[in-house]
Amino acid sequence: MFQLSRQTVSRHKALYVGSFVALAFGVFMLGLAATATAATIAYRGPLGAVVKVTTLGGQDTPPQRVSIRTGAEDVSGLQTVLSMVGSICGFITIFVIASTFAFAVASRRRELGLLRLIGATPQQIRRMILGEALVVAVVAALTGAFFAHLATPLLLAKASYSELAPVKLEPASPWLPLSIAMAVGLMVALLGAHAAARRAGRIAPIDALREAALEPPRIGPVRVVFGVLFLVGSIALLALIRPSSGEAAMPLAMFTPMLLVIGLTLIAPIVVPVLGRLWAAPLVAWTHVSGRLARSNIVAAPRRSASLAAPILTISAIAGSMVLSLSFAADSEAASLRDTMIAPIVVPGGSAERVAATPGVAVVDAGLPVQFVRISTDYAELESAEGIDPAVATRTRDLTPSKGDLSRLTGNTVAVSKEMAGFERYRVGSKIPVTFLDKTEVKLTVVAIVPDAFGLNPSFLVPADLARKHAPAAQPERLFVLPAAGVDAAELTGRIDGAVSARAWEAAQADGLRKGNEFGLILLLGPAALYSAIAIANTLLMGSLQRRQEFTTSRLLGATPSQLRRMVLWESALVGATALSQGAAITVTVGALVRYAMTAGLSDVPITIPWGVLLGIGGVCLTLAVGSALAPASYILRVVNRETAVHQGQ
Amino acid sequence: MTAIAPSYPSTPQASAPALVLDGITKTYRSKAGGVDALRGVTYHFPRGSFTAVMGPSGSGKSTLLQCAAGLDQPSTGAVVLGGVNLRGLGEVALTKLRREEMGFVFQAYNLLPSLTVFDNVALPLRLTGKRPNRNDVLGVLEQVGLGDKAKRRPAELSGGQQQRVAIARALITRPSVFFADEPTGALDSNSSRQVLALLREATDRAGQTVVMVTHDPVAAAYAERVLFLSDGLIAGHLDRGTPGQIAAAMSDLER
């Protein structure tokens, strides 16, 4: 059977070049992420910048000794980004591979039926398809790993001394990370081919005798149930987790669209014909034949259409959801900043004493930034805190605690943000063991739970004296200033060196946040988008190359080349529109739920929809889809033209 | 034309029919209601016989062939092949029976384009897990007159040659019954003659049974008996008819 697999692969080159390119590129991306992660793990910073602590241990977890890197040479940002890039690429790979194999099986119905007819058992067919997947996957994984190895030094050179890894990174031993990437690639390929193989096993011998290679449109009830479960489950997930910051929304905006995509794909044979008909309505009305033909081709073979649409659906849903959610996150953060801020004047980086000496200044809130390692049951983490004078800070910002009392913030105490308290189940009276960077271990008692205000307060507030004691060199990053009674804020702002109005400062903060988000999105989605572009072109190219027979027949029936070209144009546009409308639905769902969760308790939250980016994503997908269907179709039509000319000449 | 009187053999051991159709019916469900393709067909195909099945289009001849070969399940009635009732056989058991006892030849040659002629013919053996004997495969190819084409691919052969490869592939497992659906439908008369002669030879030399659906009286004349099918029922038969007699019987039926 394996020999047969090898021979059939070489026959269906067009089908398998597609799977090969998709998988090789997927393994390449995974390999790069893995080697770069290995480089960050292998990186050894200066010894002094490490705090060693012992975790508390829980019921099943023994206490552990961990080293927490502090200061500038932190590379965990890069590690986080790499793991997210890796998982997006892994997901897209499994999706693209599954759909290319599904497509390959659907277009080979007759051939597989013939094999069944001359005595292949369903199991033999399944093994053959899996064998084919293995042949392609082994070659693709090796190729991808090889190129990843070549590209690693380039990536590390680019990543070194960047915002995410402010150090010099050297390539580590490539064997382990590349083996992992290859193993993941092989697994993904077999997993992706599994469903296709099962469907192939169900092809009946009689299919060899049927002229039309049309698939039965029915789908099993199990599939529908799972599809609906995935859809409902991911919406429930979004509604329950309720992210309250951009940082928490990012992974959610990345993973829930994946689940929604899986759900929609499972019920694609139901959804695609409906959407296809809907989008085709104007086409049928405007065109003579081509629109009608395109509609029948899409509607009659929903699985084939769904396979073609899969990469577009995947990337548009993930990219759209992330872009929209992060924009909404920035909106709500701007609103929460505005709601929390009381002081009308901000002095970034000013001297507290000098500002306090300025006539007309009533109160200067000079919070001191301080860091400590917070120790939990099974992990420890470097946290940012602010040392405040509660009597002053409660006048310049809204710190009204939901529980506890801020006036008790003296000595070894801490006030915790509502979100952090929710994550860690901290209550008033809880004791949090921490180690300050001067290596002193302290148990902080929680005295209050305060509202979240990202960009204004960190998750932990400690007494200013405590901060000064453990970080004597700390200087305030910004001062919040209240004018004395009767003093005009704008006039006072003019008299303080470097002072800006609170509104201007908030706008600048929100701006910075959006810029940071943009950078993160480009980093996360850039490789995925590139990959998807290849996958989209790949799938449609593959689909068009299969249609020579059909084009020949249509030409002989009297269809002109331009009619056929228009049909292909409308058809690929319909595939694109079907996929993009599903992607848009996912984007809106995820965006709306994230926004709903984040804006709870806030009023007048601005709505910023990044239309340019969203429409750009759609436009690029559509252009790619149409272009990569039309190019091979035109080529085939030229060949067919020559052939039919010869026939007619005889 | 005489009516068919189903005659059950008195000594089943000696002359057990190769294939028995026992009152099979087939109803296709459609939106407009049921369509009766077969309405109770009973017939015994004797061992070593060459039977042609003819009838106007829509008479149910292809359905008959598909039910007889276990490709489709009759709505009622039984198909017994070589003493084995096909109803109740699982997919795998049916597949194994098919690859050991049945050979198929169809109008579309149904060869795998990626395999050479040799590999196409050897494929049924490979599927059973046997290592194909090189001489057996070449011998069968020799028998169909394609001994020198073993290394070619189907696309390099003419239609008649491809059909003969399909016959070689069916011969390789020495099946007891051949099912042929319009085997000469796409061939010129010269190629048709060669293909039909091969089927004739299978019954005469190896005692294999051939059931052939065709609409061509010339092709049907190679069979010793022609069954006429009309509206899902056997309307009659003609033994050792000439193409002219068969054509006349057909036009009677279509009137």
Coordinates of C-alpha atoms in Angstrom, one line a residue, chain A residues 100-627:
Chain A
T100 CA -6.0 20.3 1.5
F101 CA -6.4 16.6 2.2
A102 CA -10.1 16.9 2.4
F103 CA -9.9 18.6 -1.0
A104 CA -7.6 15.9 -2.4
V105 CA -10.0 13.1 -1.3
A106 CA -13.1 15.0 -2.7
S107 CA -11.4 15.4 -6.1
R108 CA -10.4 11.8 -6.2
R109 CA -13.7 10.2 -5.4
R110 CA -13.8 8.1 -8.6
E111 CA -10.3 6.9 -8.4
L112 CA -10.8 5.8 -4.8
G113 CA -14.1 4.2 -5.7
L114 CA -12.2 2.3 -8.4
L115 CA -9.7 1.0 -5.9
R116 CA -12.6 -0.1 -3.7
L117 CA -14.2 -1.8 -6.8
I118 CA -11.1 -3.9 -7.6
G119 CA -10.8 -5.1 -4.0
A120 CA -9.4 -2.5 -1.7
T121 CA -11.0 -2.6 1.8
P122 CA -12.0 0.7 3.5
Q123 CA -9.1 0.2 5.8
Q124 CA -6.6 -0.1 2.9
I125 CA -8.0 3.1 1.5
R126 CA -7.6 4.9 4.8
R127 CA -4.0 3.6 5.1
M128 CA -3.3 4.7 1.6
I129 CA -4.4 8.3 2.3
L130 CA -2.5 8.4 5.6
G131 CA 0.5 6.9 3.7
E132 CA 0.3 9.7 1.2
A133 CA 0.1 12.2 4.0
L134 CA 3.2 10.7 5.6
V135 CA 5.2 10.7 2.3
V136 CA 4.4 14.4 1.9
A137 CA 4.9 15.2 5.6
V138 CA 8.3 13.6 5.9
V139 CA 9.7 15.5 2.9
A140 CA 8.0 18.7 3.9
A141 CA 9.1 18.5 7.6
L142 CA 12.7 18.0 6.6
T143 CA 12.6 20.8 4.1
G144 CA 11.0 23.2 6.6
A145 CA 13.4 22.3 9.4
F146 CA 16.4 22.8 7.0
F147 CA 15.3 26.3 6.1
A148 CA 14.5 27.1 9.7
H149 CA 18.0 26.2 10.6
L150 CA 19.4 28.5 7.9
A151 CA 17.1 31.4 9.0
T152 CA 17.7 31.1 12.7
P153 CA 20.8 33.4 12.9
L154 CA 19.0 36.0 10.8
L155 CA 16.0 36.0 13.2
L156 CA 18.2 36.1 16.3
A157 CA 20.2 39.0 14.9
K158 CA 16.9 40.9 14.3
A159 CA 15.5 40.0 17.7
S160 CA 18.7 40.9 19.7
Y161 CA 18.7 44.3 21.4
S162 CA 15.0 44.8 20.5
E163 CA 12.2 45.8 22.9
L164 CA 11.4 42.2 23.6
A165 CA 14.9 40.9 24.1
P166 CA 17.3 43.7 25.0
V167 CA 20.3 41.4 24.9
K168 CA 22.5 39.6 22.4
L169 CA 21.1 36.1 21.5
E170 CA 23.2 33.3 20.1
P171 CA 21.8 30.3 18.3
A172 CA 21.7 27.2 20.6
S173 CA 22.0 23.6 19.5
P174 CA 19.4 23.2 16.8
W175 CA 18.8 19.4 17.2
L176 CA 16.2 19.4 19.9
P177 CA 14.1 22.4 18.8
L178 CA 14.1 21.3 15.2
S179 CA 13.2 17.7 16.1
I180 CA 10.3 19.0 18.1
A181 CA 9.1 21.2 15.2
M182 CA 9.4 18.3 12.8
A183 CA 7.6 15.9 15.1
V184 CA 4.8 18.5 15.6
G185 CA 4.7 18.9 11.8
L186 CA 4.3 15.2 11.2
M187 CA 1.7 14.9 13.9
V188 CA -0.2 17.8 12.5
A189 CA -0.1 16.3 9.0
L190 CA -1.4 12.9 10.2
L191 CA -4.0 14.6 12.4
G192 CA -5.1 16.7 9.5
A193 CA -5.2 13.8 7.1
H194 CA -7.0 11.6 9.6
A195 CA -10.5 13.0 8.9
A196 CA -9.9 13.0 5.2
A197 CA -8.8 9.4 5.4
R198 CA -11.9 8.4 7.3
R199 CA -14.1 10.0 4.7
A200 CA -12.1 8.3 1.9
G201 CA -12.7 4.9 3.6
R202 CA -16.4 5.5 3.3
I203 CA -16.3 6.0 -0.4
A204 CA -18.3 3.1 -2.0
P205 CA -17.1 1.1 -5.0
I206 CA -20.1 2.3 -6.9
D207 CA -18.6 5.8 -6.9
A208 CA -16.2 4.6 -9.5
L209 CA -19.2 4.2 -11.9
R210 CA -20.8 7.5 -11.2
E211 CA -19.8 10.1 -13.7
A212 CA -20.1 13.1 -11.5
A213 CA -17.5 13.3 -8.7
L214 CA -20.1 15.0 -6.4
E215 CA -20.0 14.2 -2.8
P216 CA -23.1 13.4 -0.8
P217 CA -24.2 16.6 0.9
R218 CA -25.3 15.0 4.1
I219 CA -23.3 15.4 7.2
G220 CA -23.5 13.3 10.3
P221 CA -25.4 14.4 13.4
V222 CA -22.3 13.9 15.5
R223 CA -20.5 16.5 13.4
V224 CA -23.3 19.0 13.7
V225 CA -23.4 18.5 17.5
F226 CA -19.7 19.0 17.8
G227 CA -19.8 22.0 15.5
V228 CA -22.5 23.6 17.6
L229 CA -20.7 22.7 20.8
F230 CA -17.5 24.4 19.6
L231 CA -19.5 27.6 18.7
V232 CA -21.5 27.7 21.9
G233 CA -18.4 26.7 24.0
S234 CA -16.2 29.4 22.7
I235 CA -18.9 32.1 23.1
A236 CA -19.5 30.8 26.7
L237 CA -15.7 31.0 27.3
L238 CA -15.6 34.6 26.2
A239 CA -18.6 35.5 28.3
L240 CA -17.3 33.8 31.4
I241 CA -13.6 34.8 31.3
R242 CA -14.4 38.5 30.9
P243 CA -10.9 39.9 30.2
S244 CA -10.4 43.3 31.7
S245 CA -7.1 44.3 30.2
G246 CA -5.5 44.2 26.7
E247 CA -2.9 41.8 28.0
A248 CA -5.6 39.4 29.1
A249 CA -7.7 39.9 25.9
M250 CA -4.8 39.2 23.6
P251 CA -4.6 35.4 24.1
L252 CA -8.4 35.2 24.3
A253 CA -8.8 37.1 21.1
M254 CA -6.4 34.6 19.5
F255 CA -7.8 31.3 20.8
T256 CA -11.5 31.8 20.8
P257 CA -11.6 32.6 17.0
M258 CA -9.7 29.3 16.5
L259 CA -12.4 27.5 18.3
L260 CA -15.1 29.3 16.4
V261 CA -13.4 28.5 13.2
I262 CA -13.3 24.8 14.1
G263 CA -17.0 25.0 14.9
L264 CA -18.0 26.7 11.7
T265 CA -15.8 24.3 9.6
L266 CA -17.6 21.4 11.2
I267 CA -21.0 22.7 10.1
A268 CA -19.6 24.1 6.8
P269 CA -21.6 21.7 4.6
I270 CA -24.7 23.4 6.1
V271 CA -23.5 27.0 6.3
V272 CA -21.5 27.3 3.0
P273 CA -24.4 26.6 0.6
V274 CA -26.6 29.1 2.4
L275 CA -24.0 31.8 2.3
G276 CA -23.0 30.9 -1.2
R277 CA -26.6 31.3 -2.4
L278 CA -26.9 34.6 -0.6
W279 CA -23.8 36.1 -2.1
A280 CA -24.6 34.7 -5.5
A281 CA -28.0 36.4 -5.7
P282 CA -26.6 39.7 -7.1
L283 CA -24.3 37.8 -9.4
V284 CA -27.1 35.7 -10.9
A285 CA -29.1 38.9 -11.4
W286 CA -26.3 40.8 -13.1
T287 CA -24.6 38.2 -15.3
H288 CA -26.0 35.9 -18.0
V289 CA -24.4 32.5 -17.4
S290 CA -21.2 32.8 -15.5
G291 CA -22.8 33.9 -12.2
R292 CA -25.3 31.0 -12.3
L293 CA -22.6 28.5 -13.1
A294 CA -20.4 29.8 -10.3
R295 CA -23.3 29.5 -7.9
S296 CA -24.0 25.9 -8.8
N297 CA -20.4 25.0 -8.5
I298 CA -20.1 26.4 -5.0
V299 CA -23.5 25.1 -3.8
A300 CA -23.3 21.7 -5.3
A301 CA -20.0 20.8 -3.7
P302 CA -20.1 22.5 -0.2
R303 CA -17.1 20.4 1.1
R304 CA -14.9 21.4 -1.8
S305 CA -15.9 25.0 -1.4
A306 CA -15.3 24.9 2.3
S307 CA -11.9 23.4 1.8
L308 CA -11.0 26.3 -0.6
A309 CA -12.4 28.8 1.9
A310 CA -10.7 27.4 5.0
P311 CA -7.4 29.4 4.9
I312 CA -9.3 32.6 4.2
L313 CA -11.7 32.0 7.0
T314 CA -9.0 31.1 9.5
I315 CA -6.7 34.1 9.0
S316 CA -9.6 36.6 8.6
A317 CA -11.2 35.4 11.8
I318 CA -8.0 35.4 13.9
A319 CA -6.5 38.6 12.5
G320 CA -9.9 40.4 12.5
S321 CA -10.7 39.3 16.1
M322 CA -7.3 40.3 17.4
V323 CA -7.2 43.7 15.7
L324 CA -10.8 44.6 16.8
S325 CA -10.4 43.3 20.4
L326 CA -7.2 45.1 21.0
S327 CA -8.6 48.3 19.6
F328 CA -11.6 47.9 21.9
A329 CA -9.2 47.1 24.8
A330 CA -7.4 50.4 24.1
D331 CA -10.8 52.2 24.1
S332 CA -11.8 50.8 27.4
E333 CA -8.4 51.5 28.9
A334 CA -8.5 55.1 27.8
A335 CA -12.0 55.3 29.4
S336 CA -10.9 53.8 32.6
L337 CA -7.9 56.1 32.7
R338 CA -10.2 59.0 32.3
D339 CA -12.6 57.8 34.9
T340 CA -9.9 57.2 37.5
M341 CA -7.9 60.4 37.0
I342 CA -8.9 63.3 39.3
A343 CA -5.8 65.5 39.2
P344 CA -6.0 68.0 36.2
I345 CA -2.2 68.3 35.8
V346 CA 0.5 65.6 35.1
V347 CA 4.2 66.3 35.3
P348 CA 6.0 63.4 33.6
G349 CA 9.4 62.8 35.2
G350 CA 9.5 66.0 37.3
S351 CA 11.0 66.6 40.7
A352 CA 8.5 66.3 43.5
E353 CA 10.1 68.9 45.8
R354 CA 10.4 71.5 43.1
V355 CA 6.8 71.1 41.9
A356 CA 5.5 71.1 45.5
A357 CA 7.4 74.5 46.0
T358 CA 5.6 76.1 43.0
P359 CA 3.0 78.6 44.3
G360 CA -0.6 77.5 43.7
V361 CA 0.1 73.8 44.0
A362 CA -2.0 72.1 46.7
V363 CA -1.1 68.4 46.4
V364 CA 1.7 66.5 44.6
D365 CA 1.1 62.7 44.3
A366 CA 4.6 61.3 43.7
G367 CA 4.2 57.5 43.5
L368 CA 7.5 55.6 43.7
P369 CA 7.9 52.6 41.2
V370 CA 9.1 49.5 42.9
Q371 CA 9.5 45.9 41.9
F372 CA 9.2 42.7 43.9
V373 CA 9.1 39.0 43.2
R374 CA 5.6 37.7 44.2
I375 CA 5.6 34.1 45.3
S376 CA 2.7 31.8 44.6
T377 CA 2.0 28.1 45.2
D378 CA 3.7 26.9 42.0
Y379 CA 5.3 29.9 40.5
A380 CA 6.9 33.2 41.3
E381 CA 6.7 36.3 39.2
L382 CA 8.4 39.7 39.0
E383 CA 5.7 42.3 39.7
S384 CA 5.6 46.1 39.4
A385 CA 4.2 48.0 42.3
E386 CA 3.8 51.6 43.3
G387 CA 4.6 53.2 46.6
I388 CA 1.9 55.7 47.4
D389 CA 0.9 58.0 50.2
P390 CA -2.8 57.0 50.5
A391 CA -3.8 60.3 51.9
V392 CA -2.5 62.1 48.8
A393 CA -3.1 59.5 46.2
T394 CA -6.8 59.2 47.0
R395 CA -7.2 62.9 46.3
T396 CA -5.5 62.8 42.8
R397 CA -7.0 59.5 41.5
D398 CA -10.1 57.5 42.2
L399 CA -9.0 54.6 44.4
T400 CA -12.3 54.0 46.2
P401 CA -11.7 50.4 47.4
S402 CA -14.5 47.9 46.7
K403 CA -13.4 46.1 49.9
G404 CA -11.1 47.1 52.8
D405 CA -9.7 50.5 53.8
L406 CA -6.8 52.4 52.2
S407 CA -6.1 54.3 55.3
R408 CA -4.6 51.1 56.8
L409 CA -1.9 51.1 54.0
T410 CA 1.1 51.4 56.3
G411 CA 3.9 49.1 57.2
N412 CA 4.0 45.7 55.5
T413 CA 0.7 46.0 53.6
V414 CA -0.5 46.1 50.1
A415 CA -3.6 47.2 48.1
V416 CA -4.4 44.8 45.2
S417 CA -6.2 45.6 41.9
K418 CA -9.6 43.9 41.5
E419 CA -8.4 41.9 38.5
M420 CA -5.3 40.6 40.3
A421 CA -7.4 39.8 43.3
G422 CA -9.8 37.9 41.1
F423 CA -7.0 35.9 39.4
E424 CA -5.3 34.9 42.7
R425 CA -8.2 34.9 45.0
Y426 CA -6.7 37.5 47.3
R427 CA -9.0 38.8 50.0
V428 CA -8.6 41.6 52.5
G429 CA -6.4 40.0 55.2
S430 CA -4.6 37.6 52.8
K431 CA -0.8 37.5 53.2
I432 CA 1.3 37.7 50.1
P433 CA 4.9 36.6 50.4
V434 CA 7.2 38.7 48.3
T435 CA 11.0 39.2 47.9
F436 CA 12.1 42.8 47.1
L437 CA 15.0 43.3 44.8
D438 CA 17.2 44.0 47.8
K439 CA 16.7 40.3 48.6
T440 CA 14.6 41.0 51.7
E441 CA 11.6 38.7 52.1
V442 CA 8.4 40.3 53.4
K443 CA 4.9 39.1 53.9
L444 CA 2.5 41.8 52.7
T445 CA -1.1 41.9 54.2
V446 CA -3.8 42.8 51.8
V447 CA -5.7 45.8 53.3
A448 CA -7.8 46.9 50.3
I449 CA -9.1 45.8 46.8
V450 CA -9.0 48.8 44.5
P451 CA -10.4 49.3 41.0
D452 CA -8.4 48.4 37.9
A453 CA -6.9 51.4 36.2
F454 CA -4.3 50.3 33.7
G455 CA -1.8 52.9 32.8
L456 CA -2.5 54.7 36.0
N457 CA -2.0 52.2 38.8
P458 CA -0.1 49.0 38.7
S459 CA -1.8 45.9 40.2
F460 CA -0.1 46.4 43.6
L461 CA 0.0 49.5 45.7
V462 CA 2.3 49.6 48.8
P463 CA 3.0 52.3 51.3
A464 CA 5.5 54.9 50.0
D465 CA 7.8 54.2 53.0
L466 CA 8.0 50.5 52.2
A467 CA 8.9 51.3 48.6
R468 CA 11.6 53.8 49.7
K469 CA 13.0 51.3 52.2
H470 CA 13.5 48.5 49.6
A471 CA 14.3 50.7 46.6
P472 CA 16.1 53.8 48.0
A473 CA 17.1 55.0 44.5
A474 CA 13.6 55.0 43.1
Q475 CA 12.4 58.2 41.5
P476 CA 8.7 59.0 40.6
E477 CA 8.0 58.5 36.9
R478 CA 5.2 61.1 36.9
L479 CA 3.6 63.5 39.3
F480 CA -0.2 64.1 39.6
V481 CA -0.8 67.7 40.7
L482 CA -3.9 69.3 42.3
P483 CA -4.0 73.1 42.2
A484 CA -4.9 75.0 45.4
A485 CA -8.4 76.3 45.7
G486 CA -9.0 79.2 43.4
V487 CA -6.0 78.5 41.2
D488 CA -6.7 77.9 37.5
A489 CA -5.4 74.6 36.4
A490 CA -4.5 75.7 32.9
E491 CA -2.6 78.7 34.2
L492 CA -0.8 76.5 36.7
T493 CA 0.1 74.0 34.0
G494 CA 1.9 76.8 32.1
R495 CA 3.9 77.7 35.1
I496 CA 5.3 74.2 35.9
D497 CA 8.2 73.0 33.8
G498 CA 7.2 70.1 31.6
A499 CA 3.6 69.9 33.0
V500 CA 0.8 68.8 30.7
S501 CA -3.0 68.7 31.2
A502 CA -4.4 65.4 32.4
R503 CA -6.4 65.1 29.1
A504 CA -3.4 65.5 27.0
W505 CA -1.5 63.0 29.1
E506 CA -4.3 60.4 28.9
A507 CA -4.4 60.8 25.1
A508 CA -0.7 60.3 24.9
Q509 CA -1.0 57.2 27.1
A510 CA -3.8 55.7 25.0
D511 CA -1.8 56.5 21.9
G512 CA 1.2 54.7 23.3
L513 CA -1.0 51.7 24.1
R514 CA -2.2 51.5 20.5
K515 CA 1.3 51.8 19.2
G516 CA 2.4 49.0 21.5
N517 CA -0.6 46.8 20.4
E518 CA 0.2 47.5 16.8
F519 CA 3.8 46.3 17.3
G520 CA 2.5 43.2 19.1
L521 CA 0.0 42.5 16.3
I522 CA 2.5 42.9 13.6
L523 CA 4.8 40.5 15.4
L524 CA 2.1 37.9 16.1
L525 CA 0.1 38.2 12.9
G526 CA 2.9 39.0 10.4
P527 CA 4.2 35.5 10.1
A528 CA 0.7 34.0 10.3
A529 CA -0.5 36.4 7.6
L530 CA 2.4 35.5 5.3
Y531 CA 1.7 31.8 5.9
S532 CA -2.0 32.2 5.2
A533 CA -1.3 34.2 2.0
I534 CA 0.7 31.2 0.8
A535 CA -2.0 28.8 1.9
I536 CA -4.8 30.8 0.2
A537 CA -2.9 31.0 -3.1
N538 CA -2.0 27.4 -2.7
T539 CA -5.5 26.0 -2.2
L540 CA -7.1 27.9 -5.0
L541 CA -4.2 27.2 -7.4
M542 CA -4.7 23.5 -6.5
G543 CA -8.4 23.7 -7.1
S544 CA -8.1 25.4 -10.5
L545 CA -5.4 23.0 -11.8
Q546 CA -7.9 20.1 -11.3
R547 CA -10.4 21.5 -13.7
R548 CA -8.9 20.9 -17.1
Q549 CA -11.4 18.2 -18.1
E550 CA -14.3 20.4 -17.1
F551 CA -12.9 23.4 -19.1
T552 CA -12.4 21.2 -22.1
T553 CA -16.0 20.0 -22.0
S554 CA -17.4 23.5 -21.5
R555 CA -15.3 24.8 -24.4
L556 CA -16.6 22.1 -26.7
L557 CA -20.1 22.9 -25.6
G558 CA -19.5 26.4 -26.8
A559 CA -18.5 28.4 -23.8
T560 CA -16.1 31.1 -24.7
P561 CA -12.8 31.4 -22.8
S562 CA -13.9 34.8 -21.4
Q563 CA -17.2 33.2 -20.1
L564 CA -15.2 30.5 -18.4
R565 CA -12.7 33.1 -17.0
R566 CA -15.7 35.1 -15.6
M567 CA -17.1 32.0 -14.1
V568 CA -13.8 31.3 -12.3
L569 CA -13.6 34.9 -11.3
W570 CA -17.1 34.8 -9.7
E571 CA -16.6 31.4 -8.2
S572 CA -13.4 32.4 -6.4
A573 CA -15.0 35.7 -5.4
L574 CA -17.9 33.7 -3.9
V575 CA -15.5 31.4 -2.0
G576 CA -13.8 34.5 -0.7
A577 CA -17.0 36.3 0.2
T578 CA -18.4 33.2 1.9
A579 CA -15.2 32.8 4.0
L580 CA -14.9 36.5 4.8
S581 CA -18.5 36.8 5.9
Q582 CA -17.9 34.0 8.3
G583 CA -14.6 35.6 9.4
A584 CA -16.5 38.9 9.9
A585 CA -19.1 37.2 12.0
I586 CA -16.4 35.7 14.2
T587 CA -14.6 39.0 14.4
V588 CA -17.8 40.9 15.4
T589 CA -18.7 38.2 18.0
V590 CA -15.3 38.1 19.6
G591 CA -14.9 41.9 19.5
A592 CA -18.4 42.6 20.9
L593 CA -18.0 40.1 23.8
V594 CA -14.5 41.3 24.7
R595 CA -15.8 44.9 24.6
Y596 CA -18.8 44.0 26.7
A597 CA -16.6 42.4 29.3
M598 CA -14.0 45.2 29.4
T599 CA -16.4 48.2 29.5
A600 CA -18.5 46.9 32.4
G601 CA -18.7 49.7 34.9
L602 CA -17.3 52.3 32.5
S603 CA -19.4 55.0 30.8
D604 CA -18.9 56.8 27.5
V605 CA -16.3 54.4 26.2
P606 CA -15.1 55.7 22.8
I607 CA -15.5 53.2 19.9
T608 CA -12.5 53.0 17.6
I609 CA -13.0 50.5 14.8
P610 CA -9.8 50.1 12.8
W611 CA -11.7 50.0 9.5
G612 CA -8.6 50.5 7.4
V613 CA -6.9 47.4 8.8
L614 CA -10.0 45.2 8.8
L615 CA -11.0 46.1 5.2
G616 CA -7.4 45.7 4.3
I617 CA -7.4 42.1 5.6
G618 CA -10.6 41.4 3.6
G619 CA -9.3 43.0 0.5
V620 CA -6.0 41.2 0.5
C621 CA -7.7 37.8 1.1
L622 CA -10.2 38.4 -1.7
T623 CA -7.5 39.6 -4.1
L624 CA -5.3 36.6 -3.4
A625 CA -8.2 34.2 -3.8
V626 CA -9.4 35.6 -7.1
G627 CA -5.8 36.1 -8.5

